[in-house]
mmCIF file of C-alpha atoms in Angstrom:
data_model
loop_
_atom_site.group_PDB
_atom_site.id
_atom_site.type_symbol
_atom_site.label_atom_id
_atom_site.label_comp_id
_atom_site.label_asym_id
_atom_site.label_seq_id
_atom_site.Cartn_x
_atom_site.Cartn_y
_atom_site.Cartn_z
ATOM 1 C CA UNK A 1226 -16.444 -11.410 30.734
ATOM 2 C CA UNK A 1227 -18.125 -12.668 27.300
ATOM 3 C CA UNK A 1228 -16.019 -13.459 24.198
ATOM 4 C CA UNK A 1229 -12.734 -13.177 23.529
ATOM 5 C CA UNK A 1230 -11.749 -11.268 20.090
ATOM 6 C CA UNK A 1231 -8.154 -11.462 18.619
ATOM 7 C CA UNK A 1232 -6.552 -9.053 16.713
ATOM 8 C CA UNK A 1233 -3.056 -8.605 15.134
ATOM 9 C CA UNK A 1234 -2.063 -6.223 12.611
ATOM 10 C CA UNK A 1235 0.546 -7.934 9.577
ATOM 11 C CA UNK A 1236 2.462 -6.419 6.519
ATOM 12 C CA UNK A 1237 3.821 -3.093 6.263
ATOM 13 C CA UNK A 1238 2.939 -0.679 9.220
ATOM 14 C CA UNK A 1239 0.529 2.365 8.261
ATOM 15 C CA UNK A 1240 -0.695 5.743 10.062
ATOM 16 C CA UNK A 1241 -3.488 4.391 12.133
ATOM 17 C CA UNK A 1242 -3.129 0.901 13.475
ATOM 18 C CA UNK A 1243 -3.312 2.328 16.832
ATOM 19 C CA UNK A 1244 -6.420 4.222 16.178
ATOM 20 C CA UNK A 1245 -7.782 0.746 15.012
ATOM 21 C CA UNK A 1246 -6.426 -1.393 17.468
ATOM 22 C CA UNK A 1247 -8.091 1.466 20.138
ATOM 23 C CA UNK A 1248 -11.699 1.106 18.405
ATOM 24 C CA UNK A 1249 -12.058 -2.551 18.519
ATOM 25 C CA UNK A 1250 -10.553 -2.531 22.050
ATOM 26 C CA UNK A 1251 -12.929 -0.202 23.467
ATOM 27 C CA UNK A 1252 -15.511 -0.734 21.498
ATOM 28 C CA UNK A 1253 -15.544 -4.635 21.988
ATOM 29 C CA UNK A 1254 -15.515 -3.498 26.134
ATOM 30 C CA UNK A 1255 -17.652 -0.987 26.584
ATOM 31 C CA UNK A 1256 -20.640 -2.208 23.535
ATOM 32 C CA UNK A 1257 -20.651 -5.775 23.716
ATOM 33 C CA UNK A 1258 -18.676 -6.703 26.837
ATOM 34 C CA UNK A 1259 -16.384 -9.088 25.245
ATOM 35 C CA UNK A 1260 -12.257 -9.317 25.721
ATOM 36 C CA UNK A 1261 -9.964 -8.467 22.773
ATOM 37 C CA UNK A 1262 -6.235 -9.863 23.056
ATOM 38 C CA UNK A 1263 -3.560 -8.902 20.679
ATOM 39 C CA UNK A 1264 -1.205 -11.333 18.719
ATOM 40 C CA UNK A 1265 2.479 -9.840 18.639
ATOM 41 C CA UNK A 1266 4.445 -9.197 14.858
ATOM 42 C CA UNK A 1267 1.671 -10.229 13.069
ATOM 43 C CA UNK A 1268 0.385 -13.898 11.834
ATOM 44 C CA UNK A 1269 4.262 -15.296 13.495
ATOM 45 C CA UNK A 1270 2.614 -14.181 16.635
ATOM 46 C CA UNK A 1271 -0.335 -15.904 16.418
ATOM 47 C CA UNK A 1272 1.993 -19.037 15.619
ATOM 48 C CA UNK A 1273 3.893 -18.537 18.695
ATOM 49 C CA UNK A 1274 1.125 -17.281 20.627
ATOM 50 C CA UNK A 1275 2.402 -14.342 21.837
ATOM 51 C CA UNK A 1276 -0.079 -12.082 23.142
ATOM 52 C CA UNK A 1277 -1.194 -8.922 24.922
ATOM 53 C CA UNK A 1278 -4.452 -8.412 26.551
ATOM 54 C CA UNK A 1279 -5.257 -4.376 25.214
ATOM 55 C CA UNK A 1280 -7.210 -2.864 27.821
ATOM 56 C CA UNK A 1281 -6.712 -0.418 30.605
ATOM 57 C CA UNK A 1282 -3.273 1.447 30.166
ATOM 58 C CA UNK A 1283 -1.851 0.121 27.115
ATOM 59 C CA UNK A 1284 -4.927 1.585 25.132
ATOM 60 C CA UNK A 1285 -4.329 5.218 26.674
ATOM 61 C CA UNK A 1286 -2.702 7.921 24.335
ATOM 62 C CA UNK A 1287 -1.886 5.610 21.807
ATOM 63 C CA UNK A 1288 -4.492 6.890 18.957
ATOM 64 C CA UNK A 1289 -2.528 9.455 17.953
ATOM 65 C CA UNK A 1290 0.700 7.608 17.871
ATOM 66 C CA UNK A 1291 2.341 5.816 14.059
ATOM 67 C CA UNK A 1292 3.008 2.354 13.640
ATOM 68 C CA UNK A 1293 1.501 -0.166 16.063
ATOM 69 C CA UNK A 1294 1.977 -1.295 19.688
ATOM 70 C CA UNK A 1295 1.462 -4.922 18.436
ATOM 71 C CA UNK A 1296 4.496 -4.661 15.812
ATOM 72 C CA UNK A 1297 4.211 -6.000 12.457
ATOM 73 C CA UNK A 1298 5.815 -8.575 10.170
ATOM 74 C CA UNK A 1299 5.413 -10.129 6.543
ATOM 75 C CA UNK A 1300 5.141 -13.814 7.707
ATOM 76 C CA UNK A 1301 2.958 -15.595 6.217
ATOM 77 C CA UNK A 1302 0.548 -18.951 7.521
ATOM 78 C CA UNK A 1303 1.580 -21.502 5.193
ATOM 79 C CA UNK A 1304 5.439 -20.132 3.758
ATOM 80 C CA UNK A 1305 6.657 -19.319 7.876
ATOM 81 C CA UNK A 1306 10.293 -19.232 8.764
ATOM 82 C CA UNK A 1307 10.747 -21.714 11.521
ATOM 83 C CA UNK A 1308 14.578 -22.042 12.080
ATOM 84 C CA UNK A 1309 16.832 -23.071 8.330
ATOM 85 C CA UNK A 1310 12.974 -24.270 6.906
ATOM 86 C CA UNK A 1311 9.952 -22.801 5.505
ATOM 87 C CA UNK A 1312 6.690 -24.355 6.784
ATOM 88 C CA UNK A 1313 3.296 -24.023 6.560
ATOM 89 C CA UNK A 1314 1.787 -23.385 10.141
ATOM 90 C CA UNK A 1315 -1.215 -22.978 9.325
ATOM 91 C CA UNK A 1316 -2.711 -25.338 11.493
ATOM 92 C CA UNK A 1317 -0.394 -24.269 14.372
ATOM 93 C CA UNK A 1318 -2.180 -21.426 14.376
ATOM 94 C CA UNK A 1319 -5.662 -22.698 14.143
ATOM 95 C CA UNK A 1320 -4.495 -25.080 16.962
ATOM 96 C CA UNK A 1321 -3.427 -21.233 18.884
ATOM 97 C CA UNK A 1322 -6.942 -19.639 18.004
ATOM 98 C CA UNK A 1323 -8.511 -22.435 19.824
ATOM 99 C CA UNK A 1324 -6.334 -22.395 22.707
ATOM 100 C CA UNK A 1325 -7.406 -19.122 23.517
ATOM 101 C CA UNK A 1326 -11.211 -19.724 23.359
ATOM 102 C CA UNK A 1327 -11.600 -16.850 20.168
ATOM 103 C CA UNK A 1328 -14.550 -16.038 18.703
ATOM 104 C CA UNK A 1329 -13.035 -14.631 15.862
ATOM 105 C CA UNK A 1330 -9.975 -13.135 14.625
ATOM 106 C CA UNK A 1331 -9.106 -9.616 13.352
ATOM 107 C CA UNK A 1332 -6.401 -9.295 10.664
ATOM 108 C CA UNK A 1333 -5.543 -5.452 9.870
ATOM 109 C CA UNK A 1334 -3.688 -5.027 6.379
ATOM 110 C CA UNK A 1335 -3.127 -4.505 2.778
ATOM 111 C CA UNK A 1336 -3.605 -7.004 0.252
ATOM 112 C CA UNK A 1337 -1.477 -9.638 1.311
ATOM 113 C CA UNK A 1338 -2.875 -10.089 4.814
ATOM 114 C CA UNK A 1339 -6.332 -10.036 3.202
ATOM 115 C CA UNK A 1340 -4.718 -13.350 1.123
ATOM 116 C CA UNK A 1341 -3.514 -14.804 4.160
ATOM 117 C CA UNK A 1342 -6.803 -13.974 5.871
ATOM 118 C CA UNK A 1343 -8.864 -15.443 3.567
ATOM 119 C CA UNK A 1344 -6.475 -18.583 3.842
ATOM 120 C CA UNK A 1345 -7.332 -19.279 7.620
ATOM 121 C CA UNK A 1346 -10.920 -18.378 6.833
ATOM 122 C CA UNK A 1347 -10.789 -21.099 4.684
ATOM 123 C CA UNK A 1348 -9.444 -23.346 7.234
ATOM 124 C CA UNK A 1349 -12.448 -22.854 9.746
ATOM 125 C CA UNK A 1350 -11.334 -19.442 11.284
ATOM 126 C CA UNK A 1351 -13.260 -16.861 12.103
ATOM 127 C CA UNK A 1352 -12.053 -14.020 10.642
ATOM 128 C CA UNK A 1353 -12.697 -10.187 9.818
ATOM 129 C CA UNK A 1354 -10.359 -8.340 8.183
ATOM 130 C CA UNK A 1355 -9.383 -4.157 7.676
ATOM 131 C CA UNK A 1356 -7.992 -2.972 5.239
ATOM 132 C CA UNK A 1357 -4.833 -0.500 5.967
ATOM 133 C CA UNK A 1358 -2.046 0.836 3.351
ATOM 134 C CA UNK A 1359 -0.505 3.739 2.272
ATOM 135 C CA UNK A 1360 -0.840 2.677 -1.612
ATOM 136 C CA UNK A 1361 -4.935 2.807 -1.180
ATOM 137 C CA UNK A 1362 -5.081 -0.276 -3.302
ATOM 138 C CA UNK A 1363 -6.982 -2.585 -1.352
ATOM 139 C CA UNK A 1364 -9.721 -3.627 -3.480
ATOM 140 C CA UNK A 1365 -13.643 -3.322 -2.952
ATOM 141 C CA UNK A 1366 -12.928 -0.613 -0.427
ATOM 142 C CA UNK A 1367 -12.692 3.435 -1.415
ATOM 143 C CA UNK A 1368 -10.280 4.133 0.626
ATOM 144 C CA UNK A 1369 -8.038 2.511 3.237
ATOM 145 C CA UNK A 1370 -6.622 3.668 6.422
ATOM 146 C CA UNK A 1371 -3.116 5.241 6.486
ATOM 147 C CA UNK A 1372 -3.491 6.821 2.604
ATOM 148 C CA UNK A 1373 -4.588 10.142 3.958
ATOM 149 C CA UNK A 1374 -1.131 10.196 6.141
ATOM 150 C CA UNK A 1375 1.234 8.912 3.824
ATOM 151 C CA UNK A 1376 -0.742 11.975 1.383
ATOM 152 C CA UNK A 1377 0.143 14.468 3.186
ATOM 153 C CA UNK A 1378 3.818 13.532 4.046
ATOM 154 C CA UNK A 1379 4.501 13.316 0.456
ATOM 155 C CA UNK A 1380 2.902 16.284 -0.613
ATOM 156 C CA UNK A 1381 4.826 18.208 2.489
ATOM 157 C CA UNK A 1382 7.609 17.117 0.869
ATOM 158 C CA UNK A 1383 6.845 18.369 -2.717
ATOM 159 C CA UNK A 1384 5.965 21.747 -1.354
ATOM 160 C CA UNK A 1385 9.164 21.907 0.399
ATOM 161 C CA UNK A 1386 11.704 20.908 -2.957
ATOM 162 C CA UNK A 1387 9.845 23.801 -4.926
ATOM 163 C CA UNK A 1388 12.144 26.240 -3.214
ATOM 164 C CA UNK A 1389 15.240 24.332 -4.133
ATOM 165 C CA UNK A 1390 14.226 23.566 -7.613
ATOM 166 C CA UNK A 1391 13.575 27.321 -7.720
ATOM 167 C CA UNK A 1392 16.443 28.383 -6.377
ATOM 168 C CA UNK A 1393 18.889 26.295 -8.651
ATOM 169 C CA UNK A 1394 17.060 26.004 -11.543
ATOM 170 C CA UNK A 1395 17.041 22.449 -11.620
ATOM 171 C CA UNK A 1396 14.960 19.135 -12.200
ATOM 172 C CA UNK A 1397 13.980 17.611 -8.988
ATOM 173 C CA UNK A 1398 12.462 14.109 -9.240
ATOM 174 C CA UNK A 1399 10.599 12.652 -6.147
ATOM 175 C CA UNK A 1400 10.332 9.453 -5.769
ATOM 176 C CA UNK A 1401 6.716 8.331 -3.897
ATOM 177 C CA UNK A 1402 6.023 5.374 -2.760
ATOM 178 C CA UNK A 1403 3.841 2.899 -5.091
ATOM 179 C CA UNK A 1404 4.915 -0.329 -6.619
ATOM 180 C CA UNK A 1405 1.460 -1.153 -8.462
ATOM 181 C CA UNK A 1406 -0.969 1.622 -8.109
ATOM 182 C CA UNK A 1407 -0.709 5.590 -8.393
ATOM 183 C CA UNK A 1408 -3.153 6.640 -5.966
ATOM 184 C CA UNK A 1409 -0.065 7.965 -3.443
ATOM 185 C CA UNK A 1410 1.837 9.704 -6.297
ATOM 186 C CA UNK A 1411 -0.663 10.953 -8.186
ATOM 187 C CA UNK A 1412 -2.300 12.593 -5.273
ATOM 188 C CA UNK A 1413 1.143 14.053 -3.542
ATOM 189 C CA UNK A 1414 1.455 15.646 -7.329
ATOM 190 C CA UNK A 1415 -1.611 17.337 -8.036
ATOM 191 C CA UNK A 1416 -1.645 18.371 -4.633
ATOM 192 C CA UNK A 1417 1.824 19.887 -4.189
ATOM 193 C CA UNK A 1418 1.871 21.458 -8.041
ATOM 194 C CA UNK A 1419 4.433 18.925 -9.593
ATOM 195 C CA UNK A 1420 4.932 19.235 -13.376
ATOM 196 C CA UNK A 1421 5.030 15.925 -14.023
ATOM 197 C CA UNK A 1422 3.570 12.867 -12.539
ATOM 198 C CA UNK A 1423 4.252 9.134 -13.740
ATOM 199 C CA UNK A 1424 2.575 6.655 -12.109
ATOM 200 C CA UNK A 1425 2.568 2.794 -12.842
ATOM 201 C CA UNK A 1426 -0.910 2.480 -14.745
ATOM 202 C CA UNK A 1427 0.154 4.813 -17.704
ATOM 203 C CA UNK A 1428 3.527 4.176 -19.033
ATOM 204 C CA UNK A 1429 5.619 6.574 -19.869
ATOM 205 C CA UNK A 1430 7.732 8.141 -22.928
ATOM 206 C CA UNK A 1431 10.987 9.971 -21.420
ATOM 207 C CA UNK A 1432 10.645 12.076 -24.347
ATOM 208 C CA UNK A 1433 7.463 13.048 -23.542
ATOM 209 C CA UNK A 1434 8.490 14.299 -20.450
ATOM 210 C CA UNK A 1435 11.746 16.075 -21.230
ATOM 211 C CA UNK A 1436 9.526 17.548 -24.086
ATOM 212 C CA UNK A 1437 7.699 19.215 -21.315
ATOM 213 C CA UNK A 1438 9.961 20.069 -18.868
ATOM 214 C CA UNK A 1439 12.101 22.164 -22.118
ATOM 215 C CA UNK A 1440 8.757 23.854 -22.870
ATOM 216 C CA UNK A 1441 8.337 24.874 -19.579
ATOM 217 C CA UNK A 1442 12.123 26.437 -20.131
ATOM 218 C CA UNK A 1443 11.208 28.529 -22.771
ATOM 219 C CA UNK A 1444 8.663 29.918 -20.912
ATOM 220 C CA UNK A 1445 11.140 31.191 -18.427
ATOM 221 C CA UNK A 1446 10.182 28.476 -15.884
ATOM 222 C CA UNK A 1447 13.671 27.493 -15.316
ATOM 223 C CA UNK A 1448 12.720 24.677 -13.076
ATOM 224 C CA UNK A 1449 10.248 21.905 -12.985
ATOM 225 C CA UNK A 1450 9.101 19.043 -10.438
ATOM 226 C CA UNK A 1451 8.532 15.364 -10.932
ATOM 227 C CA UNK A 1452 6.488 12.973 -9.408
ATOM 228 C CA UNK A 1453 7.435 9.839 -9.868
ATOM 229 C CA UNK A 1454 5.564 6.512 -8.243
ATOM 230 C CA UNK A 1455 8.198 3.618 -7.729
ATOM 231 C CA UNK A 1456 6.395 1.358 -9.952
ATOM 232 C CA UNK A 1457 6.296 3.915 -12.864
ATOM 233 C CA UNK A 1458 7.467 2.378 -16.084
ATOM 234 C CA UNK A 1459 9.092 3.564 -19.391
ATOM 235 C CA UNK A 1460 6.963 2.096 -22.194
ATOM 236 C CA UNK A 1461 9.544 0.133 -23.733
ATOM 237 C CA UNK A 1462 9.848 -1.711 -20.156
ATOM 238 C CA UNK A 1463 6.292 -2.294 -19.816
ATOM 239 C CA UNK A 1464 6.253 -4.103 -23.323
ATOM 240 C CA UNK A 1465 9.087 -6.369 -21.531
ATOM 241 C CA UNK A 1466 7.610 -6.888 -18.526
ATOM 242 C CA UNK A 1467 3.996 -7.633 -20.045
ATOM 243 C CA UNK A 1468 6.372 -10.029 -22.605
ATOM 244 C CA UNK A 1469 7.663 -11.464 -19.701
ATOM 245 C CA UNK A 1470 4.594 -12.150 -17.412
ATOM 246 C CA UNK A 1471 2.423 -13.918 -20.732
ATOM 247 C CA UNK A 1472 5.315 -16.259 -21.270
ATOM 248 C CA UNK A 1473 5.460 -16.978 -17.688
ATOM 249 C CA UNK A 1474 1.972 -17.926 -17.714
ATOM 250 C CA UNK A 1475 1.518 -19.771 -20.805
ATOM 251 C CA UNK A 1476 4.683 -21.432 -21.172
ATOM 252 C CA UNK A 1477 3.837 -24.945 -20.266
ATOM 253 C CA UNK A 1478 7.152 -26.119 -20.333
ATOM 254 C CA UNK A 1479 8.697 -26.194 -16.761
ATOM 255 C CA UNK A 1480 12.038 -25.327 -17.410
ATOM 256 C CA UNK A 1481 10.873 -22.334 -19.317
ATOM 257 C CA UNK A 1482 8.777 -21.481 -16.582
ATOM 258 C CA UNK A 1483 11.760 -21.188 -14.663
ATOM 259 C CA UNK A 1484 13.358 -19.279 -17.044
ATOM 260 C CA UNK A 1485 10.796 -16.681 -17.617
ATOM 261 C CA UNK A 1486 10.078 -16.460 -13.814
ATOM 262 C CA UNK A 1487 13.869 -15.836 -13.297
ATOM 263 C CA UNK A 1488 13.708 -13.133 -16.212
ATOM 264 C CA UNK A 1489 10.827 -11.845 -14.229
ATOM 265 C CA UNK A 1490 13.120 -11.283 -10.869
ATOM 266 C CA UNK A 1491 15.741 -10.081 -12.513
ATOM 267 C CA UNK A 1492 13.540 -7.410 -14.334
ATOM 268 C CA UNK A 1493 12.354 -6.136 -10.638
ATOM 269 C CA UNK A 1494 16.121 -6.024 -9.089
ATOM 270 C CA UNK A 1495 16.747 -4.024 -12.226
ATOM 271 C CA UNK A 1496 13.938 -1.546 -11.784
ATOM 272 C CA UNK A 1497 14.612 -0.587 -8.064
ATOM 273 C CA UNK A 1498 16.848 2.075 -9.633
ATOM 274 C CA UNK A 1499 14.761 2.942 -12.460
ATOM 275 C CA UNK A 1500 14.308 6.701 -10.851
ATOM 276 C CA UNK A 1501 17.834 7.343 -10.546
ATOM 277 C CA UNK A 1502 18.143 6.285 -14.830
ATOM 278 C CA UNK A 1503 14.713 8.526 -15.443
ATOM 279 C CA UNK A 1504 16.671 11.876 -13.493
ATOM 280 C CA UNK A 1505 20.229 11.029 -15.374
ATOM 281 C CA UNK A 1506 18.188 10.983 -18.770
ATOM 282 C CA UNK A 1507 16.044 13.842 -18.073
ATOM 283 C CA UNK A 1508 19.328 15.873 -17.425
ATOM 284 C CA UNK A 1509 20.858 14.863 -20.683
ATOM 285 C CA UNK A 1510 18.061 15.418 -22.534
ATOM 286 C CA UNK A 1511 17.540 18.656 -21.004
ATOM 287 C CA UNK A 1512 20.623 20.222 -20.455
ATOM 288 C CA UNK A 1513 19.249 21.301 -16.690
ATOM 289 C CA UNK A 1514 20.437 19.475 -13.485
ATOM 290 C CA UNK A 1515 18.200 16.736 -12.120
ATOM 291 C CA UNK A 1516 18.573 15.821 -8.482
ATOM 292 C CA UNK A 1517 16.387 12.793 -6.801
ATOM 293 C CA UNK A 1518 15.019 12.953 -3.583
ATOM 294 C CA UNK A 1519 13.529 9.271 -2.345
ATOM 295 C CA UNK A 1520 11.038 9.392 0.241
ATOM 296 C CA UNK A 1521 10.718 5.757 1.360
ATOM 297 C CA UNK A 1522 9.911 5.047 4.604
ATOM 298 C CA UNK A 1523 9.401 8.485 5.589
ATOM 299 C CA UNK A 1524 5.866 8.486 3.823
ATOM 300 C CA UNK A 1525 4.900 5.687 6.795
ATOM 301 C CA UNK A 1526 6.273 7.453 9.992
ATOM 302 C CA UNK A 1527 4.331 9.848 12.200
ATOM 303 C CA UNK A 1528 1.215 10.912 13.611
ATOM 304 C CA UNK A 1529 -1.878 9.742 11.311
ATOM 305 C CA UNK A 1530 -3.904 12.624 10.513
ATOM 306 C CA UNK A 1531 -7.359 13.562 11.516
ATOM 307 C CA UNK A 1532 -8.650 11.632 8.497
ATOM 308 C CA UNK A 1533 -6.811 8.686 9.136
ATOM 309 C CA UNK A 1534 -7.884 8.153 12.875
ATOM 310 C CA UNK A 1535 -11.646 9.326 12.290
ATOM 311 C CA UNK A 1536 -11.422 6.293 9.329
ATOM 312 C CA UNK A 1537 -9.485 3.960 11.797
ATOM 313 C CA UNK A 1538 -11.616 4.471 14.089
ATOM 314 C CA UNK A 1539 -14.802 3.870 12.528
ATOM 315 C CA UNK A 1540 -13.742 0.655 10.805
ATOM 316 C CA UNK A 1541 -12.816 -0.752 14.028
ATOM 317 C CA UNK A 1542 -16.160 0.456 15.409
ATOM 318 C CA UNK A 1543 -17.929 -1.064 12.634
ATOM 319 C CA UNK A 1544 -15.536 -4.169 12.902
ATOM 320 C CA UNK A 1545 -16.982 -5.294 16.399
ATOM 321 C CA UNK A 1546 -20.402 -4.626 15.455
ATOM 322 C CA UNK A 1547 -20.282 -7.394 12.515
ATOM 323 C CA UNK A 1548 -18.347 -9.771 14.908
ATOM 324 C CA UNK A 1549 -21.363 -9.355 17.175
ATOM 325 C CA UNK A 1550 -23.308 -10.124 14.131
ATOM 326 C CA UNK A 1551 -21.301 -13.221 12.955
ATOM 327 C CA UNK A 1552 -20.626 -12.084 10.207
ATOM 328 C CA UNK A 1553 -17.284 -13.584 9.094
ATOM 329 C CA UNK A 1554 -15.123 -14.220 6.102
ATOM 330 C CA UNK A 1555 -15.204 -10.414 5.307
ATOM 331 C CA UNK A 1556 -13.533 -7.139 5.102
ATOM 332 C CA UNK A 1557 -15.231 -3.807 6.952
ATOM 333 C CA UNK A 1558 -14.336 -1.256 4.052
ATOM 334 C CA UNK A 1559 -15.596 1.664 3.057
ATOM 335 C CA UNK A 1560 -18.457 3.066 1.426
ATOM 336 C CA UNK A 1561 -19.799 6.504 0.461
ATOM 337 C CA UNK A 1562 -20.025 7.942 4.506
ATOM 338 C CA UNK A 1563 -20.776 4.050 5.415
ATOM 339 C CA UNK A 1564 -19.541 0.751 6.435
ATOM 340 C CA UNK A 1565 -20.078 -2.187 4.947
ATOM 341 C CA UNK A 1566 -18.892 -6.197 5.454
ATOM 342 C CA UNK A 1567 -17.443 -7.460 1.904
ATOM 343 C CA UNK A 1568 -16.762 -11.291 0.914
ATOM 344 C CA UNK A 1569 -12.791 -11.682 1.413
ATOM 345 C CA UNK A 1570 -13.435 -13.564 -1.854
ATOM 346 C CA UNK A 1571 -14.173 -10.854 -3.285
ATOM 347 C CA UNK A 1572 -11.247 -8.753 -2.043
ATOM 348 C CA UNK A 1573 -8.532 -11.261 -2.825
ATOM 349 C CA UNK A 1574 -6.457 -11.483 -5.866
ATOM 350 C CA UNK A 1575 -7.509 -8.234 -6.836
ATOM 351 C CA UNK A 1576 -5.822 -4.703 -6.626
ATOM 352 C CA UNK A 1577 -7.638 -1.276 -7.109
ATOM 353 C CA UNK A 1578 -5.423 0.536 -9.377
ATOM 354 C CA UNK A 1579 -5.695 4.288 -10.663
ATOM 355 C CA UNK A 1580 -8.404 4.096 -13.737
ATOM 356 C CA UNK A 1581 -7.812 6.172 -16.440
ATOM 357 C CA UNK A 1582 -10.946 7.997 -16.668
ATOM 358 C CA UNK A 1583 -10.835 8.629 -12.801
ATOM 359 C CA UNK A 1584 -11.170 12.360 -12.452
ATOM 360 C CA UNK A 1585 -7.609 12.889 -10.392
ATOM 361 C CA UNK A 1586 -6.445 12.313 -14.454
ATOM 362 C CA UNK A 1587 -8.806 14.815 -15.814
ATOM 363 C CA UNK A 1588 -7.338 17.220 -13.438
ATOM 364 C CA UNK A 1589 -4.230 16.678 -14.534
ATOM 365 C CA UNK A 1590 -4.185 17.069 -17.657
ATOM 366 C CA UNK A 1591 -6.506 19.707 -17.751
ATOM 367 C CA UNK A 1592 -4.519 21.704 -15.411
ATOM 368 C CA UNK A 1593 -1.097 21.221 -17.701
ATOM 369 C CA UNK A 1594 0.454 18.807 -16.158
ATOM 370 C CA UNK A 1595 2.727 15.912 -18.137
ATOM 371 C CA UNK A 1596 1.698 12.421 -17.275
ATOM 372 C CA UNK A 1597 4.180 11.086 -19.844
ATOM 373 C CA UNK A 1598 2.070 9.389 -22.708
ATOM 374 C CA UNK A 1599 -0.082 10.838 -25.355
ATOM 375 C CA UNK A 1600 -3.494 11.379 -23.706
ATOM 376 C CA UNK A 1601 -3.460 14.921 -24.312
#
């Protein structure tokens, strides 16, 4: 047997690991001849060196199942639990890579495993990365693995409320997931017909949107649906969080710091139930019921579609071929109908959010849809 690849998959889990997992198994085998183990719950895995050799058996039928085989944690290389502490083993882990005579490492995730990545790359490791999440917000990549999934489920779920919010003449606000970008919620909405769709790049004016939903009333439409992303913010609250960010970072004083970094904590804890407030106004302001239906986790279960593992499946692919290549350091992400190896430096610290221009917002509002501001 030639080299030995390791691969572990880390942050949330997504529609597709398997697929991915699958590719650079088989791939790595049948191509190049080389051994691929896996590292168990992410980068604590590779800390405790917990592994799986993925050939044979455990590969077979899992490309259609959700989640992955390897399991999945948020643990991080140099802020790891280890007992009543928090340590950084990072060099426990390069210590591990060693042991077990790698020639490089694959990390599968969002943009936090990219940072953590990039941190071990920078520590001598070899390592590719691939970039998986619902959100799609993995920078320097079009699209990442699990999106297409999470799409669909969310959309499914719009086309299912319409009947209710028929039926009883009401308000129904969905909340999708998205924390940072609108990429999941704007898509679920234009796809599944919602009437309004607030996302976190465009803040919006609760006004604005009862305005629409009451001239949608008096056009006998005695219902309407909302689409909300859970990062979406009232504008009001985007002034305070902006506020509270700028004197985070420019207050030199430490205590201040503190202050403004506590103000910023207590700002998120506050938000988590911003889209219960946004349906309780909306009814008030209205005069029609308003019911919330939270999709959470649902949005990550299941079978990936045929998107999804097609995509999986050729990053993985492509994965191997650049580890045969030496080419380390980087993300495989997409490009056009190609592959391509990007600079983790180039990836990090950056998020692709939903521009304003893009034409998913054209659509919108040329098809009548409220997106709670004043571009119209």
């Amino acid at each position: 047997m030639g080299k030995c690849i390791g691969v572990l998959t880390a942050g949330g889990d997504s529609p597709g690991l398997n697929a991915a997992i699958r590719a650079i198994s088989k791939s790595a085998f049948n191509a190049f001849n080389m051994q691929v183990i896996g590292f168990r719950d992410g980068f604590r895995g590779l800390m405790e060196s917990r592994t799986v050799h993925l050939e044979g058996e455990i590969l077979s039928g899992i490309l259609t199942l959700g989640g992955t085989i390897l399991g999945t944690s948020r643990d991080k290389p140099h802020k790891m639990p280890v007992g009543s502490k928090v340590q950084d083993m990072t060099e426990v882990m390069i210590d591990n890579y060693h042991r077990h005579n790698l020639e490089a490492l694959v990390c599968i995730g969002g943009g936090g495993t990219q940072k953590n990545a990039f941190r071990l790359a920078q520590a001598g490791v070899n390592v590719i990365t691939l970039p998986k999440t619902i959100d799609n917000d993995v920078a320097m990549t079009d699209i990442t693995f699990g999106f297409d999934t999470a799409l669909s489920i969310a959309t499914d779920a719009i086309d299912r409320l319409h009947s209710t919010a028929y039926s009883h003449h009401r308000i129904i606000v969905v909340e999708i997931m998205g924390h940072n970008s609108g990429w999941l919620g704007l898509g679920a909405g234009l796809a599944g017909g919602a009437d309004v769709i607030l996302i976190p790049e465009i803040p919006y004016d609760v006004h604005q949107v009862a305005d629409a939903i009451r001239r949608r009333r008096h056009q006998g439409k005695n219902f309407s649906i909302v689409a909300v992303s859970e990062g979406a913010l009232a504008m009001e609250d985007a002034r305070e969080l902006a506020r509270l960010k700028e004197k985070k970072q420019t207050d030199r004083d430490q205590k201040k710091q503190h202050k403004a970094a506590a103000g910023l904590k207590a700002f998120q804890a506050n938000h988590a139930g911003n889209t219960l407030r946004l349906s309780a106004q909306l009814e008030q302001l209205t005069g029609l019921e308003s019911r919330v239906t939270i999709l959470g986790h649902l949005q990550r279960g299941g079978t990936p579609t045929a998107a999804d593992r097609i995509l999986a499946t050729r990053l993985g692919s492509a994965c191997v071929t650049a580890i045969d290549a030496r080419q380390y350091g980087c993300m495989v992400a997409v490009k056009g109908q190609s592959t391509e190896v990007v600079d983790l430096a180039e990836v990090v610290g950056k998020r692709k959010v939903v521009p304003i221009d893009h034409p998913w917002i054209k659509a919108a509002m040329e098809t009548e849809t409220c997106l709670g501001d004043h571009l119209r």
